[in-house]
mmCIF file of C-alpha atoms in Angstrom:
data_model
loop_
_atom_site.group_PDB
_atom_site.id
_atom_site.type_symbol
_atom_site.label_atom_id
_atom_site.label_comp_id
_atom_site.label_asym_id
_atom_site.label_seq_id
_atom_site.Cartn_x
_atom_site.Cartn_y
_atom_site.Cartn_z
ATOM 1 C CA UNK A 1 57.272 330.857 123.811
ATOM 2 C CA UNK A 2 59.403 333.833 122.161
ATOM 3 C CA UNK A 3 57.651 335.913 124.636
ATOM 4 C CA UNK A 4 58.703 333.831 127.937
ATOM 5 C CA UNK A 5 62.411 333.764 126.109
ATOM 6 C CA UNK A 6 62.178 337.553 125.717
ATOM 7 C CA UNK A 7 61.346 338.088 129.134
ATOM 8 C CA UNK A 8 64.240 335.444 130.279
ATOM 9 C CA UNK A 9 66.704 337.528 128.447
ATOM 10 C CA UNK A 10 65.254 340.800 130.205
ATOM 11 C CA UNK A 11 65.866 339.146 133.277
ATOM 12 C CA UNK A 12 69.275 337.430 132.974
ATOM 13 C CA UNK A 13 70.494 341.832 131.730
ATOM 14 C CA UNK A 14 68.777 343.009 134.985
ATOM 15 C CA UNK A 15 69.994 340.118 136.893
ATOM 16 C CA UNK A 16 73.460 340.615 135.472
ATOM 17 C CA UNK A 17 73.180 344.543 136.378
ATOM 18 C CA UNK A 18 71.998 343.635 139.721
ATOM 19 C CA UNK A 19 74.714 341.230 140.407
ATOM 20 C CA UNK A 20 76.738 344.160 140.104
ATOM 21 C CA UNK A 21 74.873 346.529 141.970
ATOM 22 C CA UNK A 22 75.055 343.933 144.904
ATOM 23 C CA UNK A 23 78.733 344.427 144.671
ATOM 24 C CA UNK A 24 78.520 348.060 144.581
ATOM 25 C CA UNK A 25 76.688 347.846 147.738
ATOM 26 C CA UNK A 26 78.915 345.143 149.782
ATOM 27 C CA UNK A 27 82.129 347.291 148.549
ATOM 28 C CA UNK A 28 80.354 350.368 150.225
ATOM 29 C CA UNK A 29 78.804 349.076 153.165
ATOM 30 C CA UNK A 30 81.784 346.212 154.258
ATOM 31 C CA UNK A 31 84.047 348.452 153.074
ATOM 32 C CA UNK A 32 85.878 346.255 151.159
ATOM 33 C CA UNK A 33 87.795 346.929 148.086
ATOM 34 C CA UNK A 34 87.832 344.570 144.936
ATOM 35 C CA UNK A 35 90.921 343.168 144.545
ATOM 36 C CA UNK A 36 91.763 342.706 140.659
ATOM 37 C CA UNK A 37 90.847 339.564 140.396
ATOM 38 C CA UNK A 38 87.305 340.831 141.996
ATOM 39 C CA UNK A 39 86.900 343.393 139.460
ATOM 40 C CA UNK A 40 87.951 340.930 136.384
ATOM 41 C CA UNK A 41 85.306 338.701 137.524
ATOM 42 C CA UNK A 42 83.098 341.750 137.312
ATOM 43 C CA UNK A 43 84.189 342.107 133.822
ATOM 44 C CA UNK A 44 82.674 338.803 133.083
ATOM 45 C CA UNK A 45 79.833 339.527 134.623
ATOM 46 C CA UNK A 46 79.280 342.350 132.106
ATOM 47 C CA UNK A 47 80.483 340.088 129.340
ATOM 48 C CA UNK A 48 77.624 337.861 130.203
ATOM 49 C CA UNK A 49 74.904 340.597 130.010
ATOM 50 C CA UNK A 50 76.257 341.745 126.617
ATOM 51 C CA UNK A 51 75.181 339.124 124.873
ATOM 52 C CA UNK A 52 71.607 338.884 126.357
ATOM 53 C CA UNK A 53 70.949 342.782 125.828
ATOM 54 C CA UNK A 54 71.819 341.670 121.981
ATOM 55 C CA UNK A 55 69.211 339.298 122.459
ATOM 56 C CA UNK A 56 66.991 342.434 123.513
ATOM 57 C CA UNK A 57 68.239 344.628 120.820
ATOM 58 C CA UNK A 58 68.652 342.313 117.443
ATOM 59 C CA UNK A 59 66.106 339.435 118.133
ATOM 60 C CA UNK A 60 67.369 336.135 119.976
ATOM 61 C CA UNK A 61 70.395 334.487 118.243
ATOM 62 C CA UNK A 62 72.773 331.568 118.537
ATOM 63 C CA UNK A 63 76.217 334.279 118.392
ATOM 64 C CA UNK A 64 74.380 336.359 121.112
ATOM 65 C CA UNK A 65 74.433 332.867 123.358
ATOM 66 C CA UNK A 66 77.420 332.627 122.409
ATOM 67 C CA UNK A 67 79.358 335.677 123.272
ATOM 68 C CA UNK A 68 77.128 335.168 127.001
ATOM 69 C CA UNK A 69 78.645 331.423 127.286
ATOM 70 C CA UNK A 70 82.154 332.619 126.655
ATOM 71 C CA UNK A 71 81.860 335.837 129.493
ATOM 72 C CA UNK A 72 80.377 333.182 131.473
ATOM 73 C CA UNK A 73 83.254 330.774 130.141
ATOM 74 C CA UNK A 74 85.644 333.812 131.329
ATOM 75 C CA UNK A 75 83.918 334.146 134.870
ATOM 76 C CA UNK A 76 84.219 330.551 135.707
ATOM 77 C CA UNK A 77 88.075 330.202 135.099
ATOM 78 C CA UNK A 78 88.998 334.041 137.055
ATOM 79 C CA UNK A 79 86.538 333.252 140.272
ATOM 80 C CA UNK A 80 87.972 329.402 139.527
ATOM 81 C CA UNK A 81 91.268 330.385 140.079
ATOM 82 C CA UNK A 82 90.885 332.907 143.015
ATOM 83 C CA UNK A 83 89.003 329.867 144.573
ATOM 84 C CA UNK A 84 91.767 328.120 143.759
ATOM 85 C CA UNK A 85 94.751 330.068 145.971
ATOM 86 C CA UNK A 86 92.545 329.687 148.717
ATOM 87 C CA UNK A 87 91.782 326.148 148.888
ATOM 88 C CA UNK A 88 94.625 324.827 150.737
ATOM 89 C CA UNK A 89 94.043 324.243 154.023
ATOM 90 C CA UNK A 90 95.343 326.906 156.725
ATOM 91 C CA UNK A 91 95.512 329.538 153.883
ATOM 92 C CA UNK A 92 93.753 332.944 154.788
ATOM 93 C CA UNK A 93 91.364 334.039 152.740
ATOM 94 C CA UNK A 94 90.602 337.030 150.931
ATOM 95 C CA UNK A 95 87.631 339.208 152.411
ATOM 96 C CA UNK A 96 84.375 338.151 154.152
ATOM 97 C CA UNK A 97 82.160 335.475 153.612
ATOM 98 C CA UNK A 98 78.709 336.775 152.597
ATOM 99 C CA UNK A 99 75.831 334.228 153.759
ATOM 100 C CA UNK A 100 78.433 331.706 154.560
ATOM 101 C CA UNK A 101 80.714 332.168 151.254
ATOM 102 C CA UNK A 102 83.088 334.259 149.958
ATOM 103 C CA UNK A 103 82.430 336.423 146.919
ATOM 104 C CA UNK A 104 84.689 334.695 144.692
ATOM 105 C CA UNK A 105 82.935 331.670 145.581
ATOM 106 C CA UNK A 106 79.010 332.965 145.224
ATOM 107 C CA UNK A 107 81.211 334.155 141.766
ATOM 108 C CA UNK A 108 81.764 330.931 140.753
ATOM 109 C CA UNK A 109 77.836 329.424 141.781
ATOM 110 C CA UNK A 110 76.195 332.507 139.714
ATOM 111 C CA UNK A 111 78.894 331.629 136.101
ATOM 112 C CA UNK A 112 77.475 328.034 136.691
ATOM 113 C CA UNK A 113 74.051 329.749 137.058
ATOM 114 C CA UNK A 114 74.247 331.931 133.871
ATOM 115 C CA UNK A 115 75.691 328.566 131.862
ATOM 116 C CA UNK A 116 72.500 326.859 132.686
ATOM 117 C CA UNK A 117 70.048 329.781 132.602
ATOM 118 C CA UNK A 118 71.565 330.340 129.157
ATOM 119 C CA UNK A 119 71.200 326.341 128.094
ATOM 120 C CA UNK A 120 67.650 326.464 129.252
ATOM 121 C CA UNK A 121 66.797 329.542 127.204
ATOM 122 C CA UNK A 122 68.738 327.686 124.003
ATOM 123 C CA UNK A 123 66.367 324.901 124.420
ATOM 124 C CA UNK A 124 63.213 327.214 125.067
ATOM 125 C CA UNK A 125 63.848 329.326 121.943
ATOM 126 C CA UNK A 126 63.595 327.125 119.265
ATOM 127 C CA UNK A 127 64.301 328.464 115.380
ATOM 128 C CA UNK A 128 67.195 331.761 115.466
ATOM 129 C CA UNK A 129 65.418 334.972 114.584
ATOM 130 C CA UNK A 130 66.934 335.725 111.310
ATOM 131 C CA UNK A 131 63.272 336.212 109.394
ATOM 132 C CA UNK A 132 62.748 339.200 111.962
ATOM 133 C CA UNK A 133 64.474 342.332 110.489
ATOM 134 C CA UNK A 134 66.333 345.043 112.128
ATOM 135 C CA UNK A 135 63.396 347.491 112.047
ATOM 136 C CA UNK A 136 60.783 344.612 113.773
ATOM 137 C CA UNK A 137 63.536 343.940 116.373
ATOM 138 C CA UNK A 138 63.944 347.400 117.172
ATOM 139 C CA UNK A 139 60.257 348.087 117.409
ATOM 140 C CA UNK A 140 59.815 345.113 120.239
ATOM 141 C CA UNK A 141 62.874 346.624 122.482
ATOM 142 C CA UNK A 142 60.559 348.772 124.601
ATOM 143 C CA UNK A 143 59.264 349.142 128.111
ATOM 144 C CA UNK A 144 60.832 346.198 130.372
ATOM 145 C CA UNK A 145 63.670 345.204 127.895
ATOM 146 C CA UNK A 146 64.953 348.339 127.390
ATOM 147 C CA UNK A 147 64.664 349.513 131.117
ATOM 148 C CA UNK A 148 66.400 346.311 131.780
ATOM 149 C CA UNK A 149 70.022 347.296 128.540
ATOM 150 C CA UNK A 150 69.764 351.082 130.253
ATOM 151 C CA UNK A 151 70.344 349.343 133.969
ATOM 152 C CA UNK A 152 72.991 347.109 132.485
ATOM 153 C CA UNK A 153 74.329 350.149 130.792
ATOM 154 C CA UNK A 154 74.562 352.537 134.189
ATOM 155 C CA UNK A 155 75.813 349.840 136.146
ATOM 156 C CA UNK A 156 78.765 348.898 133.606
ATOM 157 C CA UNK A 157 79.656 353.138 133.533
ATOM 158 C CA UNK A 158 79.591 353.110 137.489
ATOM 159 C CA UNK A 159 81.983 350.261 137.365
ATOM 160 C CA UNK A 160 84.101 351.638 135.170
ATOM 161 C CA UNK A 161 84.364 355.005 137.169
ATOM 162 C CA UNK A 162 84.662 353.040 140.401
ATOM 163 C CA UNK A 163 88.012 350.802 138.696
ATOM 164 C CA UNK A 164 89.908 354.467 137.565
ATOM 165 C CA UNK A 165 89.137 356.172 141.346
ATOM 166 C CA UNK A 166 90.604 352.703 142.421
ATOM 167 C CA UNK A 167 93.239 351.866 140.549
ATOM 168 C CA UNK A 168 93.835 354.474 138.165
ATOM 169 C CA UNK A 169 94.839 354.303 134.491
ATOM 170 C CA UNK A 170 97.612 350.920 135.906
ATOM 171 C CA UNK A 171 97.971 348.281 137.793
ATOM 172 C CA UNK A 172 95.951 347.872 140.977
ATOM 173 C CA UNK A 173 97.625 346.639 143.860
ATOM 174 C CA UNK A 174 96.779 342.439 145.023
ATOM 175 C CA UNK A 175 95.123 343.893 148.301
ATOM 176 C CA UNK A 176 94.026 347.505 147.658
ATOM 177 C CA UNK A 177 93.669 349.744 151.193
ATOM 178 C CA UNK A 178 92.386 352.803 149.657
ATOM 179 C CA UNK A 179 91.216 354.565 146.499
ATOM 180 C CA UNK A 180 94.222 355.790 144.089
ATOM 181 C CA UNK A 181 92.478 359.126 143.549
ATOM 182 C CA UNK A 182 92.643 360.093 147.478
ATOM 183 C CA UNK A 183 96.404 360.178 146.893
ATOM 184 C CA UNK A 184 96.119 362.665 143.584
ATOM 185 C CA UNK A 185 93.920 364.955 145.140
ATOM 186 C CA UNK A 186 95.275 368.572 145.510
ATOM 187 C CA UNK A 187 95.635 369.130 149.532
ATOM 188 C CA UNK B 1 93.231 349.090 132.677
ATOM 189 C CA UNK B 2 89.754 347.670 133.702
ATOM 190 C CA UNK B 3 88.523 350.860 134.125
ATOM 191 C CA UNK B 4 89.203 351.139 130.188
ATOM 192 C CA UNK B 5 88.098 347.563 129.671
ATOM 193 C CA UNK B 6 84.509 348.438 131.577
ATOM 194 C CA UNK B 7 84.073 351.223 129.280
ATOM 195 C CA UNK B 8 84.966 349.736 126.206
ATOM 196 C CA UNK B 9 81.944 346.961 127.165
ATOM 197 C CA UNK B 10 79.837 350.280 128.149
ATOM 198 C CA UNK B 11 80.473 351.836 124.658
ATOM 199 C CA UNK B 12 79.798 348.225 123.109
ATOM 200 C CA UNK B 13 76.012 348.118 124.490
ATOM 201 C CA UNK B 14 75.458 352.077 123.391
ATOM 202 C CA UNK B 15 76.941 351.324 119.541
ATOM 203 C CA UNK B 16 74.374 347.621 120.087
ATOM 204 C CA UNK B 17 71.699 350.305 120.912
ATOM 205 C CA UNK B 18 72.135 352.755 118.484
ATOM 206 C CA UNK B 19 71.395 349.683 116.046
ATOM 207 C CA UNK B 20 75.445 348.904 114.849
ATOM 208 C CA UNK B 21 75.629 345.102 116.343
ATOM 209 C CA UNK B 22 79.199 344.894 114.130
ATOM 210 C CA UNK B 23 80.550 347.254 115.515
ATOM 211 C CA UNK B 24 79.256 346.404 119.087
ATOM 212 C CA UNK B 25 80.212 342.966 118.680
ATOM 213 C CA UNK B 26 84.027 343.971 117.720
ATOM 214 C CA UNK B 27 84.188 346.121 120.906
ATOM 215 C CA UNK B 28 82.897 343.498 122.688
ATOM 216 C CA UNK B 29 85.763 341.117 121.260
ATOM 217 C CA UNK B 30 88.065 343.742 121.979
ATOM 218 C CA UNK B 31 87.280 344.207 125.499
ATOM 219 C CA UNK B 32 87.167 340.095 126.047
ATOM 220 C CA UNK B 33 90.688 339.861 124.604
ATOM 221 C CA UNK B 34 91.752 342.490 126.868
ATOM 222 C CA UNK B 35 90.445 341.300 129.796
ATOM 223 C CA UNK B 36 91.876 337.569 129.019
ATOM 224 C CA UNK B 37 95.505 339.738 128.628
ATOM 225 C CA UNK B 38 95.166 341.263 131.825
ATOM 226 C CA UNK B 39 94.033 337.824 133.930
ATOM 227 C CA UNK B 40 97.261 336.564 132.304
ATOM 228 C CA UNK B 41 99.360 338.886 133.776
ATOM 229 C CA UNK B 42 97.703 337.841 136.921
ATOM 230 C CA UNK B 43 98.239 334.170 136.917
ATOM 231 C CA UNK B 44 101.808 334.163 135.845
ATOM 232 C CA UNK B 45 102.282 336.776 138.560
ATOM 233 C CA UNK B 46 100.601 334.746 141.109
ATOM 234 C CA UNK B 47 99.330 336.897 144.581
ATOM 235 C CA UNK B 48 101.012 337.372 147.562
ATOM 236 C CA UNK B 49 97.916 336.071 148.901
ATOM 237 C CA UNK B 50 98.331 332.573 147.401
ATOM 238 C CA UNK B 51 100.933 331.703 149.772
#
């Protein structure tokens, strides 16, 4: 069983860093920029995959749930509210639907997702890890679980990058048309 | 800001890595508490989009 929830925890930091890639890739190929409520719900996602790369790292724990739950937590009430300005009737919404939905909405499914994922894994794990020390925890994060923190890692950095070329060191504007570094480029 | 707030979480998972989870787990709190500032200035600022 600590196996399988191992391997769960793998998956929900790839899945988290693959969420994100997915973004990466509509932003490029629909060319459409995150707005910054987009990118906070990207922060969430990140949030979320924190606390299962602990998992990976320090041995499966109730405060590594935890700290997932509340990104998750986070995710819900930013995509929430976006959802939210665009409910009313007649109201035009931001960006295009992907497979039917808009992102903020697919947001909103996959926080739901990551609440339940995380619940099941809660169940699955049984007794907290606290016998294992540091040193036997470290020796397990290998292979698959720590290809799986490194993609996490590089997709968080590329995000990061990709919010400073947008927006720069301030405020991003509600419905960005083009990158912030384009206009602080030497002509 | 969430460029800062992205790297902050990215320098979280490294310090988890290198083996310091207090120290991760602060950044981690410090990156959630901004993030929570900056969706406030957002929803008491609502979009021009919401109308």
């Amino acid at each position: 069983m600590g196996l399988l929830v191992r391997l769960g925890n793998a998956a929900g930091t790839a899945g988290i860093a693959t969420i994100l890639l997915i973004a990466f890739g509509l932003q490029f190929g629909l060319q459409e920029l995150p707005c910054p409520l987009c990118n906070l719900q990207r922060v969430a996602f990140v949030l979320c995959g924190f606390g299962f790369l602990l998992n990976l790292r320090f041995g499966v724990q109730p405060l590594h749930y935890g700290l997932t739950l509340l990104g998750a937590l986070f995710g819900l009430v930013v995509s929430g509210f976006q959802a939210l300005l665009y409910i009313a009737p007649g109201t035009a919404a931001h960006g295009v639907p992907v497979l039917g939905l808009h992102l903020y909405t697919w947001s909103l499914i996959l926080f739901f997702a990551v609440i339940t994922c995380v619940a099941a894994l809660m169940i699955f794990s049984g007794r907290p890890e606290h016998h294992n020390t540091d040193h036997q925890a470290a020796l397990r994060f290998h292979g698959v679980y720590r290809l799986a923190a490194y993609l996490l890692i590089a997709a968080t950095l590329a995000n990061a990058a990709n919010s400073f070329l947008l927006c720069g060191p301030a405020d991003c504007p509600d419905n960005p048309t083009g990158y912030w570094i384009t206009n602080h480029l030497p002509t | 800001m969430t460029g800062l707030i992205f790297l902050a979480a990215a320098i979280a998972m490294m310090t988890a890595l290198a083996g310091y989870r207090g120290v991760a787990i602060g950044l981690f709190g410090m990156s959630a508490v901004a993030a929570v500032l900056w969706l406030d200035r957002y929803m008491t600022e609502p979009l021009k989009l919401s109308f």
